[in-house]
PDB file of C-alpha atoms in Angstrom:
ATOM      1  CA  MET K   1     359.956 166.178  88.955  1.00 53.00           C
ATOM      2  CA  ALA K   2     363.238 166.106  86.894  1.00 71.00           C
ATOM      3  CA  LEU K   3     363.018 169.884  86.468  1.00 68.00           C
ATOM      4  CA  ALA K   4     362.613 170.459  90.220  1.00 70.00           C
ATOM      5  CA  TYR K   5     365.568 168.169  91.029  1.00 65.00           C
ATOM      6  CA  ILE K   6     367.730 170.066  88.457  1.00 71.00           C
ATOM      7  CA  ILE K   7     366.790 173.412  89.891  1.00 73.00           C
ATOM      8  CA  THR K   8     367.584 172.092  93.482  1.00 79.00           C
ATOM      9  CA  GLU K   9     370.986 170.832  92.356  1.00 83.00           C
ATOM     10  CA  GLN K  10     371.769 174.000  90.582  1.00 84.00           C
ATOM     11  CA  ARG K  11     370.830 175.937  93.779  1.00 85.00           C
ATOM     12  CA  ARG K  12     373.062 173.588  95.930  1.00 87.00           C
ATOM     13  CA  THR K  13     375.966 174.001  93.577  1.00 87.00           C
ATOM     14  CA  LYS K  14     375.667 177.810  93.527  1.00 90.00           C
ATOM     15  CA  ILE K  15     375.481 177.971  97.350  1.00 89.00           C
ATOM     16  CA  LYS K  16     378.619 175.662  97.554  1.00 91.00           C
ATOM     17  CA  GLN K  17     380.477 177.912  95.099  1.00 91.00           C
ATOM     18  CA  ILE K  18     379.530 181.046  97.018  1.00 92.00           C
ATOM     19  CA  LYS K  19     380.568 179.610 100.459  1.00 91.00           C
ATOM     20  CA  SER K  20     383.923 178.610  98.969  1.00 90.00           C
ATOM     21  CA  SER K  21     384.428 181.882  97.347  1.00 92.00           C
ATOM     22  CA  LEU K  22     386.700 184.551  98.809  1.00 92.00           C
ATOM     23  CA  VAL K  23     384.777 187.329  96.922  1.00 95.00           C
ATOM     24  CA  VAL K  24     381.505 187.505  94.955  1.00 96.00           C
ATOM     25  CA  LEU K  25     379.853 189.805  92.578  1.00 96.00           C
ATOM     26  CA  VAL K  26     376.452 191.264  93.790  1.00 97.00           C
ATOM     27  CA  LYS K  27     373.981 192.590  91.207  1.00 95.00           C
ATOM     28  CA  GLY K  28     372.425 196.020  92.304  1.00 93.00           C
ATOM     29  CA  ALA K  29     374.893 196.512  95.302  1.00 94.00           C
ATOM     30  CA  GLU K  30     376.322 199.772  93.861  1.00 91.00           C
ATOM     31  CA  GLN K  31     372.680 201.142  93.431  1.00 91.00           C
ATOM     32  CA  LYS K  32     371.733 200.093  96.876  1.00 93.00           C
ATOM     33  CA  TYR K  33     374.727 201.491  98.618  1.00 92.00           C
ATOM     34  CA  PRO K  34     376.363 204.684  97.172  1.00 83.00           C
ATOM     35  CA  ASN K  35     380.018 205.333  97.256  1.00 87.00           C
ATOM     36  CA  LEU K  36     381.247 201.741  97.342  1.00 93.00           C
ATOM     37  CA  PRO K  37     384.875 201.941  96.234  1.00 93.00           C
ATOM     38  CA  LEU K  38     384.762 198.380  95.016  1.00 94.00           C
ATOM     39  CA  LYS K  39     381.312 198.744  93.387  1.00 92.00           C
ATOM     40  CA  ASN K  40     379.468 195.378  93.196  1.00 95.00           C
ATOM     41  CA  TYR K  41     382.253 193.227  94.672  1.00 96.00           C
ATOM     42  CA  GLY K  42     381.925 191.962  98.306  1.00 96.00           C
ATOM     43  CA  ILE K  43     382.903 189.321 100.802  1.00 97.00           C
ATOM     44  CA  PRO K  44     380.364 186.432 101.375  1.00 96.00           C
ATOM     45  CA  LEU K  45     379.599 185.571 104.912  1.00 94.00           C
ATOM     46  CA  MET K  46     376.546 183.167 105.164  1.00 93.00           C
ATOM     47  CA  VAL K  47     373.791 181.731 103.201  1.00 92.00           C
ATOM     48  CA  ARG K  48     370.238 181.237 104.665  1.00 88.00           C
ATOM     49  CA  ARG K  49     367.808 178.562 103.595  1.00 77.00           C
ATOM     50  CA  GLU K  50     365.430 181.010 102.107  1.00 77.00           C
ATOM     51  CA  ASN K  51     367.903 181.869  99.429  1.00 88.00           C
ATOM     52  CA  ARG K  52     369.473 184.897 101.149  1.00 94.00           C
ATOM     53  CA  VAL K  53     373.171 185.586 101.246  1.00 96.00           C
ATOM     54  CA  GLN K  54     374.953 187.964 103.717  1.00 96.00           C
ATOM     55  CA  ILE K  55     377.564 190.015 101.951  1.00 97.00           C
ATOM     56  CA  VAL K  56     380.096 192.480 103.470  1.00 96.00           C
ATOM     57  CA  PHE K  57     381.141 195.631 101.605  1.00 97.00           C
ATOM     58  CA  PRO K  58     384.096 197.683 102.804  1.00 95.00           C
ATOM     59  CA  ARG K  59     383.705 201.370 102.438  1.00 94.00           C
ATOM     60  CA  LEU K  60     385.218 204.688 103.607  1.00 92.00           C
ATOM     61  CA  THR K  61     383.226 207.198 105.580  1.00 89.00           C
ATOM     62  CA  GLN K  62     383.476 210.938 104.751  1.00 86.00           C
ATOM     63  CA  ASN K  63     386.121 211.219 107.463  1.00 86.00           C
ATOM     64  CA  GLY K  64     388.250 208.541 105.828  1.00 84.00           C
ATOM     65  CA  ASP K  65     387.372 205.846 108.403  1.00 89.00           C
ATOM     66  CA  VAL K  66     386.916 202.233 107.283  1.00 93.00           C
ATOM     67  CA  GLU K  67     383.479 200.823 107.779  1.00 94.00           C
ATOM     68  CA  TYR K  68     381.823 197.474 106.873  1.00 95.00           C
ATOM     69  CA  ILE K  69     378.296 197.238 105.454  1.00 96.00           C
ATOM     70  CA  TYR K  70     376.574 193.974 106.307  1.00 96.00           C
ATOM     71  CA  SER K  71     373.862 193.361 103.776  1.00 96.00           C
ATOM     72  CA  TRP K  72     371.442 190.701 102.742  1.00 96.00           C
ATOM     73  CA  HIS K  73     370.912 189.803  99.029  1.00 96.00           C
ATOM     74  CA  ASP K  74     368.880 187.245  97.075  1.00 95.00           C
ATOM     75  CA  LEU K  75     370.833 184.171  95.996  1.00 94.00           C
ATOM     76  CA  LYS K  76     369.938 184.890  92.368  1.00 94.00           C
ATOM     77  CA  ASP K  77     371.771 188.247  92.443  1.00 96.00           C
ATOM     78  CA  VAL K  78     375.061 186.744  93.888  1.00 96.00           C
ATOM     79  CA  GLN K  79     377.708 185.400  91.707  1.00 94.00           C
ATOM     80  CA  ALA K  80     380.731 183.471  92.930  1.00 93.00           C
ATOM     81  CA  ILE K  81     384.098 184.520  91.534  1.00 91.00           C
ATOM     82  CA  ALA K  82     386.715 181.748  91.030  1.00 80.00           C
ATOM     83  CA  PRO K  83     390.043 182.556  92.988  1.00 73.00           C
ATOM     84  CA  ILE K  84     392.116 181.714  89.866  1.00 70.00           C
ATOM     85  CA  SER K  85     390.107 183.994  87.584  1.00 64.00           C
ATOM     86  CA  LYS K  86     392.292 186.562  85.887  1.00 67.00           C
ATOM     87  CA  THR K  87     391.068 190.181  85.320  1.00 71.00           C
ATOM     88  CA  ASN K  88     392.221 193.551  84.460  1.00 77.00           C
ATOM     89  CA  ASP K  89     389.530 195.100  86.805  1.00 84.00           C
ATOM     90  CA  PRO K  90     391.483 196.827  89.587  1.00 84.00           C
ATOM     91  CA  LYS K  91     388.473 196.673  91.832  1.00 89.00           C
ATOM     92  CA  LEU K  92     388.296 192.923  91.619  1.00 90.00           C
ATOM     93  CA  THR K  93     392.089 192.604  92.104  1.00 86.00           C
ATOM     94  CA  THR K  94     391.756 194.862  95.219  1.00 87.00           C
ATOM     95  CA  ILE K  95     388.933 192.976  96.763  1.00 91.00           C
ATOM     96  CA  LYS K  96     390.721 189.656  96.275  1.00 89.00           C
ATOM     97  CA  GLU K  97     393.852 191.028  97.996  1.00 85.00           C
ATOM     98  CA  LEU K  98     391.869 192.766 100.777  1.00 89.00           C
ATOM     99  CA  ALA K  99     389.493 189.776 101.670  1.00 91.00           C
ATOM    100  CA  PRO K 100     391.908 187.742 103.679  1.00 88.00           C
ATOM    101  CA  ILE K 101     393.167 190.837 105.521  1.00 88.00           C
ATOM    102  CA  ILE K 102     389.660 192.086 106.294  1.00 92.00           C
ATOM    103  CA  LYS K 103     388.877 188.518 107.624  1.00 91.00           C
ATOM    104  CA  GLU K 104     391.984 188.706 109.872  1.00 87.00           C
ATOM    105  CA  HIS K 105     390.872 192.101 111.039  1.00 90.00           C
ATOM    106  CA  TRP K 106     387.584 190.693 112.129  1.00 91.00           C
ATOM    107  CA  GLN K 107     389.326 188.212 114.318  1.00 87.00           C
ATOM    108  CA  ILE K 108     391.306 190.804 116.360  1.00 86.00           C
ATOM    109  CA  GLU K 109     388.400 192.315 118.291  1.00 86.00           C
ATOM    110  CA  PRO K 110     387.317 189.032 119.866  1.00 88.00           C
ATOM    111  CA  GLU K 111     390.938 188.085 120.445  1.00 85.00           C
ATOM    112  CA  MET K 112     391.515 191.446 122.269  1.00 87.00           C
ATOM    113  CA  SER K 113     388.406 190.848 124.325  1.00 89.00           C
ATOM    114  CA  ALA K 114     389.583 187.388 125.331  1.00 85.00           C
ATOM    115  CA  LEU K 115     392.941 188.805 126.258  1.00 85.00           C
ATOM    116  CA  GLU K 116     391.314 191.555 128.453  1.00 90.00           C
ATOM    117  CA  GLN K 117     389.339 188.859 130.187  1.00 88.00           C
ATOM    118  CA  GLN K 118     392.459 186.822 130.668  1.00 86.00           C
ATOM    119  CA  TYR K 119     394.269 189.935 132.124  1.00 88.00           C
ATOM    120  CA  SER K 120     391.481 190.517 134.571  1.00 91.00           C
ATOM    121  CA  LYS K 121     391.400 186.912 135.738  1.00 87.00           C
ATOM    122  CA  ILE K 122     395.236 186.816 136.212  1.00 86.00           C
ATOM    123  CA  ASN K 123     395.186 190.111 137.936  1.00 90.00           C
ATOM    124  CA  ASN K 124     392.564 189.045 140.363  1.00 90.00           C
ATOM    125  CA  LEU K 125     394.629 185.757 141.046  1.00 86.00           C
ATOM    126  CA  ALA K 126     397.681 187.907 141.592  1.00 87.00           C
ATOM    127  CA  ASN K 127     395.883 190.138 144.209  1.00 90.00           C
ATOM    128  CA  LEU K 128     394.631 187.158 145.895  1.00 88.00           C
ATOM    129  CA  VAL K 129     397.987 185.377 146.033  1.00 85.00           C
ATOM    130  CA  SER K 130     399.613 188.502 147.325  1.00 87.00           C
ATOM    131  CA  THR K 131     397.458 188.206 150.543  1.00 88.00           C
ATOM    132  CA  SER K 132     398.421 184.572 150.961  1.00 84.00           C
ATOM    133  CA  ASP K 133     401.201 183.412 153.436  1.00 80.00           C
ATOM    134  CA  VAL K 134     401.430 180.116 151.486  1.00 80.00           C
ATOM    135  CA  TYR K 135     401.181 181.095 147.905  1.00 76.00           C
ATOM    136  CA  SER K 136     402.715 184.653 147.946  1.00 80.00           C
ATOM    137  CA  VAL K 137     405.996 183.135 146.761  1.00 80.00           C
ATOM    138  CA  GLN K 138     404.288 182.641 143.305  1.00 81.00           C
ATOM    139  CA  ILE K 139     403.457 186.452 142.871  1.00 85.00           C
ATOM    140  CA  ASP K 140     406.402 186.847 140.480  1.00 87.00           C
ATOM    141  CA  THR K 141     404.900 184.188 138.113  1.00 84.00           C
ATOM    142  CA  TYR K 142     401.686 186.137 137.990  1.00 84.00           C
ATOM    143  CA  ASP K 143     403.373 189.517 137.504  1.00 88.00           C
ATOM    144  CA  ARG K 144     405.310 188.108 134.545  1.00 86.00           C
ATOM    145  CA  ALA K 145     402.045 186.661 133.026  1.00 84.00           C
ATOM    146  CA  LEU K 146     400.371 190.158 133.474  1.00 88.00           C
ATOM    147  CA  LYS K 147     403.270 191.812 131.682  1.00 87.00           C
ATOM    148  CA  GLU K 148     403.227 189.337 128.792  1.00 84.00           C
ATOM    149  CA  VAL K 149     399.416 189.778 128.434  1.00 85.00           C
ATOM    150  CA  GLU K 150     399.919 193.620 128.433  1.00 88.00           C
ATOM    151  CA  LYS K 151     402.414 193.442 125.793  1.00 85.00           C
ATOM    152  CA  LEU K 152     400.240 191.102 123.723  1.00 83.00           C
ATOM    153  CA  LEU K 153     397.380 193.624 123.926  1.00 87.00           C
ATOM    154  CA  SER K 154     399.538 196.410 122.904  1.00 87.00           C
ATOM    155  CA  LYS K 155     400.815 194.435 119.961  1.00 83.00           C
ATOM    156  CA  ALA K 156     397.195 193.597 119.057  1.00 84.00           C
ATOM    157  CA  GLU K 157     396.227 197.271 119.048  1.00 87.00           C
ATOM    158  CA  GLN K 158     399.083 198.051 116.926  1.00 83.00           C
ATOM    159  CA  LEU K 159     398.202 195.243 114.473  1.00 82.00           C
ATOM    160  CA  GLN K 160     394.583 196.400 114.383  1.00 85.00           C
ATOM    161  CA  LYS K 161     395.776 199.900 113.411  1.00 84.00           C
ATOM    162  CA  ILE K 162     397.871 198.342 110.602  1.00 82.00           C
ATOM    163  CA  TYR K 163     394.879 196.449 109.194  1.00 85.00           C
ATOM    164  CA  VAL K 164     392.792 199.554 109.104  1.00 87.00           C
ATOM    165  CA  ARG K 165     395.621 201.474 107.402  1.00 84.00           C
ATOM    166  CA  LEU K 166     396.087 198.653 104.756  1.00 83.00           C
ATOM    167  CA  ILE K 167     392.438 198.555 104.106  1.00 88.00           C
ATOM    168  CA  ARG K 168     392.037 202.370 103.943  1.00 88.00           C
ATOM    169  CA  GLU K 169     394.941 202.870 101.629  1.00 84.00           C
ATOM    170  CA  ALA K 170     393.768 200.076  99.122  1.00 85.00           C
ATOM    171  CA  LEU K 171     390.279 201.649  99.028  1.00 89.00           C
ATOM    172  CA  ILE K 172     391.733 205.133  98.545  1.00 86.00           C
ATOM    173  CA  GLY K 173     394.061 203.781  95.858  1.00 82.00           C
ATOM    174  CA  VAL K 174     391.412 202.143  93.839  1.00 84.00           C
ATOM    175  CA  GLN K 175     389.301 205.335  93.769  1.00 82.00           C
ATOM    176  CA  VAL K 176     392.283 207.458  92.773  1.00 79.00           C
ATOM    177  CA  ALA K 177     393.003 204.973  90.034  1.00 74.00           C
ATOM    178  CA  GLU K 178     389.728 205.944  88.411  1.00 71.00           C
ATOM    179  CA  TYR K 179     391.235 209.324  87.572  1.00 68.00           C
ATOM    180  CA  ASN K 180     395.012 208.144  87.340  1.00 62.00           C
ATOM    181  CA  PRO K 181     395.315 204.444  86.555  1.00 55.00           C
ATOM    182  CA  ASP K 182     399.046 204.588  86.720  1.00 57.00           C
ATOM    183  CA  SER K 183     398.880 205.532  90.466  1.00 52.00           C
ATOM    184  CA  LEU K 184     397.362 202.110  91.486  1.00 49.00           C
ATOM    185  CA  GLN K 185     399.890 199.848  93.116  1.00 51.00           C
ATOM    186  CA  VAL K 186     397.573 197.052  94.386  1.00 45.00           C
ATOM    187  CA  SER K 187     400.193 194.342  94.152  1.00 41.00           C
ATOM    188  CA  GLN K 188     402.586 196.342  96.422  1.00 47.00           C
ATOM    189  CA  MET K 189     400.136 197.419  99.178  1.00 49.00           C
ATOM    190  CA  ALA K 190     401.259 200.035 101.527  1.00 49.00           C
ATOM    191  CA  PHE K 191     402.703 199.026 104.910  1.00 52.00           C
ATOM    192  CA  ASP K 192     402.697 195.409 103.820  1.00 63.00           C
ATOM    193  CA  SER K 193     406.193 194.541 105.372  1.00 66.00           C
ATOM    194  CA  GLN K 194     405.191 196.216 108.597  1.00 63.00           C
ATOM    195  CA  TYR K 195     401.830 194.264 108.675  1.00 68.00           C
ATOM    196  CA  GLN K 196     403.729 190.937 108.061  1.00 72.00           C
ATOM    197  CA  ARG K 197     406.244 191.782 110.733  1.00 73.00           C
ATOM    198  CA  LEU K 198     403.635 192.709 113.393  1.00 69.00           C
ATOM    199  CA  LYS K 199     401.447 189.799 112.595  1.00 74.00           C
ATOM    200  CA  GLN K 200     404.459 187.418 113.135  1.00 77.00           C
ATOM    201  CA  GLU K 201     405.316 189.167 116.467  1.00 74.00           C
ATOM    202  CA  TYR K 202     401.637 188.965 117.528  1.00 73.00           C
ATOM    203  CA  GLN K 203     401.569 185.336 116.921  1.00 76.00           C
ATOM    204  CA  THR K 204     404.756 184.752 118.738  1.00 76.00           C
ATOM    205  CA  MET K 205     403.408 186.700 121.791  1.00 68.00           C
ATOM    206  CA  LYS K 206     400.216 184.702 121.600  1.00 69.00           C
ATOM    207  CA  ASP K 207     402.295 181.513 121.994  1.00 72.00           C
ATOM    208  CA  VAL K 208     404.202 183.070 124.949  1.00 65.00           C
ATOM    209  CA  ALA K 209     400.891 184.123 126.636  1.00 61.00           C
ATOM    210  CA  HIS K 210     399.477 180.615 126.174  1.00 63.00           C
ATOM    211  CA  ALA K 211     402.571 179.088 127.584  1.00 62.00           C
ATOM    212  CA  TYR K 212     402.182 181.316 130.745  1.00 54.00           C
ATOM    213  CA  SER K 213     398.495 180.404 130.936  1.00 56.00           C
ATOM    214  CA  GLN K 214     399.502 176.705 130.856  1.00 62.00           C
ATOM    215  CA  LEU K 215     402.145 177.312 133.523  1.00 56.00           C
ATOM    216  CA  LEU K 216     399.611 178.929 135.781  1.00 54.00           C
ATOM    217  CA  ARG K 217     397.143 176.063 135.343  1.00 58.00           C
ATOM    218  CA  GLU K 218     399.977 173.551 136.100  1.00 59.00           C
ATOM    219  CA  SER K 219     400.838 175.428 139.175  1.00 53.00           C
ATOM    220  CA  ARG K 220     397.339 175.463 140.441  1.00 50.00           C
ATOM    221  CA  SER K 221     397.038 171.779 139.767  1.00 57.00           C
ATOM    222  CA  GLN K 222     400.103 171.018 141.813  1.00 52.00           C
ATOM    223  CA  GLU K 223     398.747 173.281 144.678  1.00 49.00           C
ATOM    224  CA  GLU K 224     395.583 171.314 144.742  1.00 50.00           C
ATOM    225  CA  GLU K 225     397.372 167.998 144.876  1.00 53.00           C
ATOM    226  CA  GLU K 226     399.561 169.200 147.706  1.00 51.00           C
TER     227      GLU K 226
END
């Protein structure tokens, strides 16, 4: 009974560590998937009750495109890596720096989809308002909102390209370093300043779009009250 309790607690502790880890080491990943630039290092996504862990491995295609491999592994084969652990392994250093960028990259697609839906809704309202004798005076408000969402979508597309370029350059760099270690510059990743600038611009424009959305809601509420 005591042994079963200890095993259960060890399992819970390990799962907790994996869930809180930015990156993990996966035994056998390199053998399962050839040409992994970061070898056995991956990003944990979720843990199932049957002791299965879903891991994401970034990889480059033969054409140089970035792709993500979503793979399930046994809990016993997955080892959490402490964020403060120091290492001279350039692959571990790279995955630690890439993990937050990759997670941000994953968020862009649903955000762009939501923006496209918002644009479609505002555009439909603008077309409807333009046919109204009462509400046509508000058409400028809708036109401005459409322009803001258009600019935000454009900025999101630019940011998405920057994410891909950052990830690609880091994955290429870590492979080049296997032949020329002096060429690796993980701590000064390419396009970092451009990425930070676009990220800030994108957030600012999201705030503007939210303000316009709030304005439209308030405008409709006032119309209903009248």
